[in-house]
Structures are given as structure tokens and as C-alpha cells.
Short mmCIF file of C-alpha atoms in Angstrom, two decimals:
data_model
loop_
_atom_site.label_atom_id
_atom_site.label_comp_id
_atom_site.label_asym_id
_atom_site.label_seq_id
_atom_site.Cartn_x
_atom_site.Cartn_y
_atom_site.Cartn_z
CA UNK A 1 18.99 -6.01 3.67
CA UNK A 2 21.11 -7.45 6.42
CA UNK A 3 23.51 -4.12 6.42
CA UNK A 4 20.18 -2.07 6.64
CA UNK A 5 18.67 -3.92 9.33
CA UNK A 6 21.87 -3.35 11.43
CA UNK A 7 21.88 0.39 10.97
CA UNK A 8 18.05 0.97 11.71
CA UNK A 9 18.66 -1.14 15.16
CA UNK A 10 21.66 0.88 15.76
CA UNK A 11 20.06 4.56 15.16
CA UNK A 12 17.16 3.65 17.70
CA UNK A 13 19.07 2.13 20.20
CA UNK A 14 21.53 5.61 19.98
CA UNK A 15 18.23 7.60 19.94
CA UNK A 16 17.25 5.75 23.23
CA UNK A 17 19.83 6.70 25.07
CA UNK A 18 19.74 10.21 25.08
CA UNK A 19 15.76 9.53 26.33
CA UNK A 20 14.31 7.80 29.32
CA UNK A 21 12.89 4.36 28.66
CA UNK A 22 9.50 3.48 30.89
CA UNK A 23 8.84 -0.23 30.87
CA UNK A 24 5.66 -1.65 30.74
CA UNK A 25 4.98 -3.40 33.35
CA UNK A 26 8.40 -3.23 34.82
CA UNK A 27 8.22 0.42 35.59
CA UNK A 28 4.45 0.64 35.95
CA UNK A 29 1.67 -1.37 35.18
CA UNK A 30 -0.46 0.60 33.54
CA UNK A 31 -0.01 2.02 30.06
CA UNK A 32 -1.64 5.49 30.53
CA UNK A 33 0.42 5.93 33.56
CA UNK A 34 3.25 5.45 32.21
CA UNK A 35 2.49 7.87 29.19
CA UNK A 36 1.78 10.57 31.79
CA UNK A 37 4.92 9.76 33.54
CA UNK A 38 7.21 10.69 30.40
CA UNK A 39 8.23 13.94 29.08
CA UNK A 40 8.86 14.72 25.40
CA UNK A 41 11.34 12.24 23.85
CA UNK A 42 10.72 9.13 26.09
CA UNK A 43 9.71 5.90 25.06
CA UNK A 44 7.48 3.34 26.72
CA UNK A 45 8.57 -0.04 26.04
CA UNK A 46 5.08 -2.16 26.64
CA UNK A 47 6.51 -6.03 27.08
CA UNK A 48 4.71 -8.79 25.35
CA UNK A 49 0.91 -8.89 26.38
CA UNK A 50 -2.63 -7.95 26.04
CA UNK A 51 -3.34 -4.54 27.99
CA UNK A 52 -6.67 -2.85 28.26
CA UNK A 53 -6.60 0.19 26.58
CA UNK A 54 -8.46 3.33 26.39
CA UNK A 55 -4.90 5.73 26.13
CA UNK A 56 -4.48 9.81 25.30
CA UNK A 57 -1.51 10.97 23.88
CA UNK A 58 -2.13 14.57 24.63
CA UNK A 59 0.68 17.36 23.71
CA UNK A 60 3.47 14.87 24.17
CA UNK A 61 6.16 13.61 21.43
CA UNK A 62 7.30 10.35 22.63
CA UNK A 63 7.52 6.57 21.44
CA UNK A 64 4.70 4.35 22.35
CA UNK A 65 6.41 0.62 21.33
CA UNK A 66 6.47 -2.80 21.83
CA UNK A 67 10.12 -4.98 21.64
CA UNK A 68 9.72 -4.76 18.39
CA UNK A 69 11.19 -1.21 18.10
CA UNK A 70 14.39 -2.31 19.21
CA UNK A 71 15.08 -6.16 17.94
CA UNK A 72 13.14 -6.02 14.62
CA UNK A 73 11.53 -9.34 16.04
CA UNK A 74 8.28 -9.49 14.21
CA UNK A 75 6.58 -12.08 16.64
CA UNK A 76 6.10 -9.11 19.06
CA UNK A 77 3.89 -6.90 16.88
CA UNK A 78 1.02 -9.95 17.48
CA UNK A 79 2.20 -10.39 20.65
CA UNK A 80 1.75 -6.62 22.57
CA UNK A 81 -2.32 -6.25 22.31
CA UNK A 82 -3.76 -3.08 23.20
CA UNK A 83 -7.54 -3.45 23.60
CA UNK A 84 -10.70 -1.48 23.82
CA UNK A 85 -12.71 -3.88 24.77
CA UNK A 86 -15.15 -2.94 22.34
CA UNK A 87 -16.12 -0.41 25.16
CA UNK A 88 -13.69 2.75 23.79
CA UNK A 89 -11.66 3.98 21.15
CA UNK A 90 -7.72 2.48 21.68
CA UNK A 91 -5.85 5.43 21.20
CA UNK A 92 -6.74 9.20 21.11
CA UNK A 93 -3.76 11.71 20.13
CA UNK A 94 -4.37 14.92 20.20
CA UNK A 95 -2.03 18.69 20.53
CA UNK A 96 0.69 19.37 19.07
CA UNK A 97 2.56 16.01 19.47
CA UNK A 98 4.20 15.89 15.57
CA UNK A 99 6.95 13.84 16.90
CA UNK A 100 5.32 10.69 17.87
CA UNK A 101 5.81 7.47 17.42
CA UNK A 102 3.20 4.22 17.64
CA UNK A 103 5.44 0.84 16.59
CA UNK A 104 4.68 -3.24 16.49
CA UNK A 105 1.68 -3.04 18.05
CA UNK A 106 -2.08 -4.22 17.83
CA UNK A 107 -4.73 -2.24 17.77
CA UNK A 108 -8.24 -3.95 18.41
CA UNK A 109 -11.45 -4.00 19.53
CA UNK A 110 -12.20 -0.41 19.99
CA UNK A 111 -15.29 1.03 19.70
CA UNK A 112 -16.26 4.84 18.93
CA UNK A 113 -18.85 6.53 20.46
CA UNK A 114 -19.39 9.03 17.90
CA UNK A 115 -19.95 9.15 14.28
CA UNK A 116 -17.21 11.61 13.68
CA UNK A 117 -14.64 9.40 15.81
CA UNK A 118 -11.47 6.79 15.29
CA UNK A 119 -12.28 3.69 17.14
CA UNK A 120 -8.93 2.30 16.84
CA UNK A 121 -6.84 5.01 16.49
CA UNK A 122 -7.78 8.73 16.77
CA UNK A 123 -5.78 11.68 15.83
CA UNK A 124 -6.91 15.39 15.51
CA UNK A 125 -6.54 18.67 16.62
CA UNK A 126 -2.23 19.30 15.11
CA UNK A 127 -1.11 15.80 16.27
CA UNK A 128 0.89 14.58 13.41
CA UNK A 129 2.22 10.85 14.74
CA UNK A 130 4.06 8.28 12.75
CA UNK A 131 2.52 5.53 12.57
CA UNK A 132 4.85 2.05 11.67
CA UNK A 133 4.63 -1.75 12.01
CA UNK A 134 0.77 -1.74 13.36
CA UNK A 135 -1.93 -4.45 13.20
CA UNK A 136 -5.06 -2.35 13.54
CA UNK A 137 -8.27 -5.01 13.55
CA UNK A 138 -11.41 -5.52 14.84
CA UNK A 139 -12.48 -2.41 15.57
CA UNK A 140 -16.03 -1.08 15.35
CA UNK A 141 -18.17 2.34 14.93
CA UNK A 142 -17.60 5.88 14.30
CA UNK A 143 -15.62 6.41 11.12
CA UNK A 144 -12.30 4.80 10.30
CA UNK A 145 -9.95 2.29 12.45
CA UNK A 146 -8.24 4.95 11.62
CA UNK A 147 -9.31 8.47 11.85
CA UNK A 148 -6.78 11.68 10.41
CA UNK A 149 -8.14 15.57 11.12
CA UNK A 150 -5.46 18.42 10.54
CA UNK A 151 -2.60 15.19 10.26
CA UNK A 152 0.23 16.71 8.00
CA UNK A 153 2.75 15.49 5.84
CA UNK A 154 3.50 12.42 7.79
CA UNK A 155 4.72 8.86 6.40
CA UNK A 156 3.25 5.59 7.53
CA UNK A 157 4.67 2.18 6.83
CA UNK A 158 3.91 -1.50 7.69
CA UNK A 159 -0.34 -1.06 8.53
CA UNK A 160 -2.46 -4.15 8.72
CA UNK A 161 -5.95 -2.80 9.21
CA UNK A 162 -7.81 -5.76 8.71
CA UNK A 163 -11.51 -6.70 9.94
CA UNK A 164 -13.06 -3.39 11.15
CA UNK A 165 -16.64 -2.87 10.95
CA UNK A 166 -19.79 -0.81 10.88
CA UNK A 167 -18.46 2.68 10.18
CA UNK A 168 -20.59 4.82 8.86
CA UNK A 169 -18.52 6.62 6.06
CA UNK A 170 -15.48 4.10 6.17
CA UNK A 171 -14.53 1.10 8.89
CA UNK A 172 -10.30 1.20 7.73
CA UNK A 173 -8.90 4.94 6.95
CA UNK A 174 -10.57 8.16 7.22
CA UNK A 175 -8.66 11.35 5.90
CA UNK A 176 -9.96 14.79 6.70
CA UNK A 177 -7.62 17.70 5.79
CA UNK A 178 -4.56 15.58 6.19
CA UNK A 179 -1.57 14.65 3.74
CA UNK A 180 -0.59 11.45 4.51
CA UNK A 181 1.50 8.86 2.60
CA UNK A 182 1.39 5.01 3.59
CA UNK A 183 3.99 2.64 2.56
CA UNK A 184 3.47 -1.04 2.29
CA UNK A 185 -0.23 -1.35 4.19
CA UNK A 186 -2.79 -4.21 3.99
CA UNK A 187 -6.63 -3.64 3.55
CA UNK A 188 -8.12 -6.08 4.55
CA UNK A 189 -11.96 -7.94 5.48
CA UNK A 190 -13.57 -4.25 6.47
CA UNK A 191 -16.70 -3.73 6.14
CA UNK A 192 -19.00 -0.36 6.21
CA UNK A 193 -21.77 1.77 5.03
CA UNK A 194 -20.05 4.26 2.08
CA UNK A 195 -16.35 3.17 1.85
CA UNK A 196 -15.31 0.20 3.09
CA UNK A 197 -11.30 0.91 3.90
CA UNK A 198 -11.08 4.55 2.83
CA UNK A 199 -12.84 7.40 2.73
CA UNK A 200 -11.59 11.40 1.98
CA UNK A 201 -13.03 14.11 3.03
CA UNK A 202 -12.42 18.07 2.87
CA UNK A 203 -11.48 19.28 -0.36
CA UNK A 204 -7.82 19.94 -1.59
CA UNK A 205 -6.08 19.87 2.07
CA UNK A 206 -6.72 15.93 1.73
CA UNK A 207 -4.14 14.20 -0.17
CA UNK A 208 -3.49 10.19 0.11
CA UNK A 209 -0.78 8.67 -1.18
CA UNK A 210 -0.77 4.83 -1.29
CA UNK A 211 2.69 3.11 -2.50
CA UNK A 212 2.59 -1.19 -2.33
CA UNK A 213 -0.51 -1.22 -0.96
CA UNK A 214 -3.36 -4.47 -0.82
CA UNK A 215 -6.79 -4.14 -0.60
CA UNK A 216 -8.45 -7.68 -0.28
CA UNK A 217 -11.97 -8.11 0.86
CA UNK A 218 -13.07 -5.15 1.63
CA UNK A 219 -17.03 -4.49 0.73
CA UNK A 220 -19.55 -1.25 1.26
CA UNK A 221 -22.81 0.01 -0.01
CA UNK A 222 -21.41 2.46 -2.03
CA UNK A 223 -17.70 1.99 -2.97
CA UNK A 224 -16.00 -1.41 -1.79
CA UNK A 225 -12.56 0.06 -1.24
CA UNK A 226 -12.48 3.73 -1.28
CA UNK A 227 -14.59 6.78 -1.80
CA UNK A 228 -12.53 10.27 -2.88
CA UNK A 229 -15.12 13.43 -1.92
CA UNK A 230 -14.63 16.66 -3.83
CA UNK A 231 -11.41 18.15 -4.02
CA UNK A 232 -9.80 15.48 -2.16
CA UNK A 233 -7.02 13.50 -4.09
CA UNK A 234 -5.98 9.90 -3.91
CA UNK A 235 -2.75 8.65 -5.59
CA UNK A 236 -2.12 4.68 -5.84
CA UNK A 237 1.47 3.15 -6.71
CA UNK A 238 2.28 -0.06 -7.68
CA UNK A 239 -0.81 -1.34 -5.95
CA UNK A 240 -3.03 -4.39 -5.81
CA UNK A 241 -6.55 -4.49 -5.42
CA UNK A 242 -8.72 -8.01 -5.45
CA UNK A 243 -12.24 -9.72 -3.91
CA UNK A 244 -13.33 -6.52 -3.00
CA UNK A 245 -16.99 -5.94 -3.75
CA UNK A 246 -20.24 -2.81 -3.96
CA UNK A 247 -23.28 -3.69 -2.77
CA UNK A 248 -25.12 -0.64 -4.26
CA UNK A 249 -23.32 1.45 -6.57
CA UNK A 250 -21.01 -1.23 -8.54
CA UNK A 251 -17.78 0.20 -7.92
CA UNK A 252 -14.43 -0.25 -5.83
CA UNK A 253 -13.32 3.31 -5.95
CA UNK A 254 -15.08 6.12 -6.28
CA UNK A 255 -14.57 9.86 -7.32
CA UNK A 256 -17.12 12.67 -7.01
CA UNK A 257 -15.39 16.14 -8.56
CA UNK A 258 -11.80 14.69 -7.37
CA UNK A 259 -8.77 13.05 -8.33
CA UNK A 260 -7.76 9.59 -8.79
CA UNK A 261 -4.34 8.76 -10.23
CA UNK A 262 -3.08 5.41 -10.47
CA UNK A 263 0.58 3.96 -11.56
CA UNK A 264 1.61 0.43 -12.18
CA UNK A 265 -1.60 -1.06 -10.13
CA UNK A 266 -3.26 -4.25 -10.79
CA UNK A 267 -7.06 -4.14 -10.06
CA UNK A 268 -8.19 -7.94 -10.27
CA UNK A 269 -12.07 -8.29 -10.42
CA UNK A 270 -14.36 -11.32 -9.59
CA UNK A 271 -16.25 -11.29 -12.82
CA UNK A 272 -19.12 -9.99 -10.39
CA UNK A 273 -22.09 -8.50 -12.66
CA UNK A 274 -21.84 -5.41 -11.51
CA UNK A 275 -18.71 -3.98 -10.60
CA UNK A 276 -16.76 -1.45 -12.02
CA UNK A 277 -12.68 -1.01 -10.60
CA UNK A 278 -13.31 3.04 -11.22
CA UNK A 279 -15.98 5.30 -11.35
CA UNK A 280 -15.79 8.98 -11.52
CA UNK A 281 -18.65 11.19 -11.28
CA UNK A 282 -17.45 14.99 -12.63
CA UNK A 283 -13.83 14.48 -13.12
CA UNK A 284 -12.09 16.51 -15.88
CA UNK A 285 -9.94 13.91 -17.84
CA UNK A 286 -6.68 16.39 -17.72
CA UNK A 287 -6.94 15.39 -14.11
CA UNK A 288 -6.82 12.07 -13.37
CA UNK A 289 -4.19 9.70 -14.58
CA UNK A 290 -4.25 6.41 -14.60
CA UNK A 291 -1.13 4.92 -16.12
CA UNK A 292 0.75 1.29 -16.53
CA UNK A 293 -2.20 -0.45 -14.73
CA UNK A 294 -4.10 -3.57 -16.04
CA UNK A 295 -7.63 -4.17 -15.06
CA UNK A 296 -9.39 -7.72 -15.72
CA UNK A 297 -12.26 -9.41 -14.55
CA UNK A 298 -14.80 -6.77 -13.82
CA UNK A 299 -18.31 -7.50 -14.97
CA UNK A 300 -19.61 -3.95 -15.44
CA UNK A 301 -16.71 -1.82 -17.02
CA UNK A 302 -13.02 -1.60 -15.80
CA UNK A 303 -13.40 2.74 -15.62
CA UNK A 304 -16.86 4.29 -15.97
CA UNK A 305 -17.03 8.07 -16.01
CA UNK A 306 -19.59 9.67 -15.52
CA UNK A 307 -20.26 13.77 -16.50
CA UNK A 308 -16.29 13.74 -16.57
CA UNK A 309 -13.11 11.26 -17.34
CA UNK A 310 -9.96 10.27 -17.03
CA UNK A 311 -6.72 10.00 -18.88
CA UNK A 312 -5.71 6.16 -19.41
CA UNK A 313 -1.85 5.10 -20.66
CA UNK A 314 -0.18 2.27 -21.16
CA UNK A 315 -3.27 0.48 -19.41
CA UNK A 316 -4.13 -3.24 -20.13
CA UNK A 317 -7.88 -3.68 -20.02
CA UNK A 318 -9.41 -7.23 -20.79
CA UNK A 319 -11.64 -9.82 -20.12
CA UNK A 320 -14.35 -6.77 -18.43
CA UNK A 321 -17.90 -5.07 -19.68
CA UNK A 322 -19.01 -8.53 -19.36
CA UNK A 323 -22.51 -7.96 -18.79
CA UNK A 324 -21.71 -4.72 -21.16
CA UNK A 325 -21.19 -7.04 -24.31
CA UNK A 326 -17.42 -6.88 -23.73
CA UNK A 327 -17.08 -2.82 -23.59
CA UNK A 328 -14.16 -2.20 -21.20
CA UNK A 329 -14.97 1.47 -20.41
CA UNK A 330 -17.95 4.10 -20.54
CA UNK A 331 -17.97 7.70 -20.83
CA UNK A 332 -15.18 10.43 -21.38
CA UNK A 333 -12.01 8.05 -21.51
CA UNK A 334 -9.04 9.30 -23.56
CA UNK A 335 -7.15 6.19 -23.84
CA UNK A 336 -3.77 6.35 -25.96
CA UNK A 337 -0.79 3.36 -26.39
CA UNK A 338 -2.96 0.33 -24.43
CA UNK A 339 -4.52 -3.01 -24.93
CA UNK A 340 -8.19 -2.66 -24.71
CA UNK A 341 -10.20 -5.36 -25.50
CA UNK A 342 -12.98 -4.94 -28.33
CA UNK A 343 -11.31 -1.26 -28.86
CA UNK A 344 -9.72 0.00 -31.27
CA UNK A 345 -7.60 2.94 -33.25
CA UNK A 346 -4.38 4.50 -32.92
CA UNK A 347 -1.87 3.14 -30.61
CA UNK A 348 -4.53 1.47 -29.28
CA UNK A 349 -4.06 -2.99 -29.24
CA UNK A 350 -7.13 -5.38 -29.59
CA UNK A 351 -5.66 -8.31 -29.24
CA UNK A 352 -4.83 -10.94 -26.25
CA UNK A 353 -1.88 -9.72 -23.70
CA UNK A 354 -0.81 -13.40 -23.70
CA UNK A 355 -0.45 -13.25 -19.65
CA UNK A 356 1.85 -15.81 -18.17
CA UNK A 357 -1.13 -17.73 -16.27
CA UNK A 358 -4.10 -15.56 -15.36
CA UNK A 359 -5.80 -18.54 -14.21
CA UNK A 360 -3.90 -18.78 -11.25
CA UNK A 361 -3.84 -14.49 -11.32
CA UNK A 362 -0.16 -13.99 -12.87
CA UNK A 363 -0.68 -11.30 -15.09
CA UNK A 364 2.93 -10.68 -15.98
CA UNK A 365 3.82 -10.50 -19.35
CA UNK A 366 4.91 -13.65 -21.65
CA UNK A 367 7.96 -12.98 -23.96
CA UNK A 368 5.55 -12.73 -27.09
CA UNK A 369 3.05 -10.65 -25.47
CA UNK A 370 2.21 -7.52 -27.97
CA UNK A 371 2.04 -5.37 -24.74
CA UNK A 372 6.16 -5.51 -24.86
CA UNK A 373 7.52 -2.18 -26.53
CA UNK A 374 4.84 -0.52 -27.38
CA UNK A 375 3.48 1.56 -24.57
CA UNK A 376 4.28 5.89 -25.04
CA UNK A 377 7.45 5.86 -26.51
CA UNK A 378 7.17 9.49 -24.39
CA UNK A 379 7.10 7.59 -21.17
CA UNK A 380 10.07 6.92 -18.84
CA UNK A 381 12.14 3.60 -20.18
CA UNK A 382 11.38 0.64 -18.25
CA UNK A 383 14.66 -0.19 -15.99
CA UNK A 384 16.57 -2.50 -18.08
CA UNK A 385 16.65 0.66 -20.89
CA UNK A 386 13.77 -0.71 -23.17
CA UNK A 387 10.65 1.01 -23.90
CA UNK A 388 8.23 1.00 -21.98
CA UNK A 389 5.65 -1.56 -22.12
CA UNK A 390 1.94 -1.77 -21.16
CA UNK A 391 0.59 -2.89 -18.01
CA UNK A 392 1.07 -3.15 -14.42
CA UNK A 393 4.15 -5.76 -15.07
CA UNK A 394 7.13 -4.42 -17.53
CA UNK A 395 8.95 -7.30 -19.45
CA UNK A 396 12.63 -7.91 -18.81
CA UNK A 397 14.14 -8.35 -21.52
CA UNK A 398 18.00 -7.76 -20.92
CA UNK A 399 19.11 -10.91 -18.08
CA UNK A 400 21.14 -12.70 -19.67
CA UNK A 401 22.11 -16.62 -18.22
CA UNK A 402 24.93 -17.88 -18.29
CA UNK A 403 25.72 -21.72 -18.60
CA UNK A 404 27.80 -22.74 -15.40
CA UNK A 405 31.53 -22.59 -16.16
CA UNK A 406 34.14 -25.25 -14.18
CA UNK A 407 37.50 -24.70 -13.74
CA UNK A 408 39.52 -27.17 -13.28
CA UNK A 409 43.73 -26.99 -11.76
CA UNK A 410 45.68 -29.75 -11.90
CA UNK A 411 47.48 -30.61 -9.00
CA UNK A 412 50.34 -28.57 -8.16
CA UNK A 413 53.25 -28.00 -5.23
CA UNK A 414 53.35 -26.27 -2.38
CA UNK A 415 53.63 -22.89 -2.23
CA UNK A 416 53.08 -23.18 -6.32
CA UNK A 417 50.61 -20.82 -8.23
CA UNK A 418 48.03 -21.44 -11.24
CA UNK A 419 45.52 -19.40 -12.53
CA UNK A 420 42.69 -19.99 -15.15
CA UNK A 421 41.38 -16.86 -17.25
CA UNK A 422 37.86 -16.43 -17.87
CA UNK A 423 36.92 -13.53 -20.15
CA UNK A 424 33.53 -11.82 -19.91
CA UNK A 425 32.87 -8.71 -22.50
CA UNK A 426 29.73 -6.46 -22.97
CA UNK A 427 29.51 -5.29 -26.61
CA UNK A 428 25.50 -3.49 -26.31
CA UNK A 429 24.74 -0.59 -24.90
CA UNK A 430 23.38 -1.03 -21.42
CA UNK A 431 25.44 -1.51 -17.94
CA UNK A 432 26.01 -5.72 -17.32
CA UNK A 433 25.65 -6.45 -13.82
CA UNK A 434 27.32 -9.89 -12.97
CA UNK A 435 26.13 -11.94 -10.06
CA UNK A 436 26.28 -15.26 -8.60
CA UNK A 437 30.15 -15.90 -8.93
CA UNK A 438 30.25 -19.15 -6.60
CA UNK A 439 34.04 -19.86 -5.03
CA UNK A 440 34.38 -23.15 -3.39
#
């Protein structure tokens, strides 16, 4: 990590100098003046602070940054506030700036004055930013802290949008014929009328790909965390989604004639009476996957499909349906080589997972769990070479510890030499990796 951290600091500060650098408020005061000053390529530099904010971004590729861009000093993303004043969206970008950059910032209190508006951040008409290292809270109206039109094939990382409010469709992410992947975001606390974080819209142009993602908190009407419109698609990898709740249609995600895939995800319900991790509505099974995921808690059933399905592998599903007399799923659900409670047939376990401590929500596997080794022997190994197993949380089985060996050298002369021989062999079939060879 420490190499890595080097390089990244050293490939922006190279970038920088073949651009001009505008400090904020050592060059000017004001953030929109600045951005007008700069042509494509330069970078305003906003010093700690809270700014009022009500900024375009229109037709221009350049870096709009706190500190944090070029020491990797966290304590600056809090510390450079852009604010709306709950009077104005934050940020609008709009033209054909593909090239831009927002960095370790925060975003909040901005307010949309339309339904179909951002009221944090705004981006339409062929802007295409990246977005990285961004707290994006508090913000209120139109649709989305967050709103994406016409955004393509761009990669986000580092998002904390947390405590947004009283959108209509969704108060964290709104995706309208936009590809977008986010890396390593937080969903958190929002709060609106169909979706509360995110919300897709406009057929197969919208694809979302989430990878180490949280959603915590976040509550609707319809669909607590997300809502997936026809022909959209939503992929989720290796994510975790907890304390989220419906208060009309019992579920946390939601797909109407759309896709839904989900890998190595942990949904982790409140034993509420009524909601569901999964619903689809229309869904041919071929197309949604949901694979190595383990869903617990959820009162009503941990997938419900309705007038479609879903394909379900090397899923752990227990402790749900529990006002459904312990049934785990409903409708068109073609589940093969998982643990489903009160289910059972072929490559299909009814039995407990033996979790190391789901009281205190560790659902990784215990070293007797009947989940280990018997997921699709079809499916990719797990990384240390063994089958794969079933759940969100593969067993490792091949560490091997190693008692501490001393060596001990008698005293010798000067300028004398001694050596000790320690012998390690590998007689199975897999690559031994030695670490944690101390050296006084």
C-alpha cells in the first residue's frame, strides 16, 4: 500500500505541472471564478473551508479539488465544504467535459428546484466527470444527491452519500441512460418517496455497477435501497446491505422487467415483518443471477418473484419467511447447490450454516459448516484452490501456522561465521506463500 500511495502522489503532482493550478482563495476568492478563469486541463485547488456554492462546470475538463488530491490527507475531504445553502443545487456539469475531475470534497445542503434535478451534484447533457473521494450529504429535493443523464462509462470511487432527503424517485443516486461503475461507496441515512439511495431509469442504456458497496439506513415508500425500472440493469459485488427498511411495498430492492445480479453480497435483515431483500416483478429467471450471497433476517421472504424469477447459486438463505412460516423464497426461483432453510432436494442443504457468531452479525463460515465444499463444483475455485463454497464468505482452508522457531548461535570470534539451517518443504499441490520471517 505504501509503494502505491507514493506512485498515485507522484502521477498527479507530474500531471500538475504540465497544467495551471488556481488556488482557492489564494488566486481568487470565489470558486466559480476561478472555474471560469481556467482552460481545459487546470486544476483549482480550493484550501480548507466552507464556500458557498451554487458552481457550473460547463464544456470544461479540469480538476475541481481540495488538498486532498495532492497529499492523500484524508482530514481535508471534511474539511473543504461546498454548500448550497439549501437554496441551490451544489454543482451543475454540463457539455462535453468527459475529462473532469471532482476530489475530497463535501457536497451538502443543496436543494433542487425541479423534480427532474441533482441537488447535490448534477450532470447531463455529454458531461462524463469522475467523481472520487466525495462526501455528498444533506442534500434535499429533486431526484438524487446525485443525478446521471447521458453519463458514460465512467468509474467512481470513495462516495459517502449519506443523509439526503425528500426526493421524489430517489434522495442518493439517480441513473438515467448512463453506465456508471462505483467502487467502494457508502449509502447511507437517505430518505425518499420510491427509492431511497438508487433509482434507474431508461431502459438498457442504464447499467450500474456497484463493487464494495454499503447501504445502511436507507428507507422509502416503495423500495428502501434501490428501485431498477425496465430494461435498466443493476449489478452488486461483494456488497453489504443492512437496517434498511420499505414502508409500503416490503422490499429493499426492487425490479420491474429488469435485471438484478448479485455476487458474494451479504443482505442482513432486521427480522422486520414485512420485508423482503429482493423482489422482482416480470423478470425471466435466465436473467438475473444472484450468486455466493447469504440473506438472513428478513421477515417476509429473502427473494420474492413475482410473474418472473431469478437464478439463485451457491446462496445461503436462513433464519427469513418469518411471518411466511419459515419459507425463504416465493415464486419462480431456480435455486441449485445452496443452504435454504426448510427447502429441500438436489444439491440443495437444509440444515444450519453453523456461522461463526451471527449474533454479533459475523456470518463467516465455521470450519464444520456444511456450506464448505459443496457449492457448483462448475463454479470458479475459491482462491486457496478448493471448491467453492456457499455464501457470501468462502472458507480458508489452506493457511497453515507455524509454531515460532528460535535459533540460537553460540558465541563466536570476530570476523567468525555460523549459520543454522532451517528446512521448509511443500509436498501438496497448491503454491505456499511464507510470511512473517522476523530478523532481530
Amino acid at each position: 500500500m505504501r509503494v502505491f500511495f507514493i506512485l498515485l502522489i507522484t502521477t498527479l503532482l507530474s500531471s500538475l505541472c504540465y497544467s495551471d493550478i488556481i488556488n482557492v482563495p489564494g488566486d481568487f476568492e470565489d470558486i466559480q471564478v476561478a472555474v471560469n478563469d481556467c482552460e481545459d486541463g487546470d486544476t483549482v485547488l480550493v484550501a480548507p473551508g466552507e464556500y458557498p456554492a451554487n458552481l457550473l462546470i460547463d464544456n470544461r475538463n479540469i480538476t475541481l479539488a481540495s488538498r486532498f488530491l495532492i497529499s492523500g490527507d484524508r482530514d481535508f475531504i471534511e474539511q473543504t465544504i461546498l454548500d448550497g445553502g439549501s437554496r441551490s443545487q451544489v454543482i451543475n456539469l454540463t457539455g462535453e467535459n468527459n475529462q473532469s475531475l471532482l476530489c475530497g470534497m463535501t457536497i451538502r445542503n443543496g436543494r433542487a428546484l425541479e423534480r427532474r434535478q441533482g441537488s447535490g451534484v448534477d450532470i447531463r447533457d455529454g458531461a462524463s466527470p469522475v467523481l472520487r473521494a466525495l462526501i455528498i450529504r444533506d442534500n434535499q429535493n429533486g431526484n438524487g444527491a446525485v443525478w446521471c443523464h447521458g453519463v458514460q462509462d465512467v468509474v467512481w470511487d470513495d462516495l459517502r452519500i449519506v443523509n439526503n432527503s425528500e426526493g421524489q424517485y430517489c434522495s442518493g443516486l439517480l441513473i438515467l441512460e448512463s453506465i456508471v461503475t462505483v467502487n467502494d461507496a457508502l449509502f447511507q441515512g437517505n430518505e425518499a418517496g420510491l427509492a431511497g439511495a438508487i433509482f434507474l431509469h431508461g431502459g438498457a442504456e442504464s447499467i450500474l455497477t456497484l463493487n464494495h458497496c454499503e447501504f445502511d439506513g436507507n428507507s422509502a415508500a416503495s423500495s428502501g435501497v434501490a428501485e431498477v425500472q425496465p430494461g435498466c440493469t443493476l449489478n452488486l459485488n461483494y456488497c453489504y446491505a443492512h437496517d434498511n427498511s420499505s414502508r409500503g411495498q416490503f422490499e429493499w430492492f426492487r425490479t420491474s422487467s429488469s435485471v438484478i445480479n448479485a455476487n458474494y453480497c451479504l443482505f442482513e435483515g432486521g427480522n422486520d415483518e414485512d420485508d423482503s431483500a429482493i423482489r422482482t416483478i416480470d423478470v425471466p429467471p435466465q436473467n438475473s443471477q444472484i450468486v455466493n450471497c447469504t440473506f438472513i433476517g428478513f421477515g417476509r421472504y429473502a427473494i420474492w418473484c413475482q410473474e418472473g424469477g431469478v437464478q439463485v447459486n451457491n446462496c445461503i438463505l436462513w433464519g427469513n419467511g418469518i411471518q411466511q412460516d419459515g419459507l425463504q423464497v416465493d415464486g419462480d426461483v431456480d435455486v441449485a447447490f445452496s443452504l435454504v432453510e426448510n427447502m429441500g432436494g438436489g444439491g440443495i442443504l437444509n440444515e444450519d450454516p453453523l456461522f461463526v457468531n451471527p449474533g454479533e452479525g459475523d456470518y463467516h463460515l465455521t470450519e464444520d459448516s456444511p456450506c464448505i465444499d459443496t457449492g457448483d463444483p462448475d463454479s470458479p475455485e475459491n482462491s486457496d484452490g478448493t471448491r467453492a463454497d456457499m455464501g457470501a464468505f468462502y472458507f480458508h482452508q489452506r493457511d497453515i501456522d507455524v509454531d515460532n522457531v528460535n535459533l540460537t548461535f553460540e558465541p563466536i570470534a570476530w570476523e567468525s561465521v555460523d549459520s543454522l539451517l532451517v528446512s521448509i518443504s511443500n509436498t501438496g499441490g497448491n503454491d505456499l506463500h511464507i510470511t512473517n520471517i522476523l530478523l532481530p
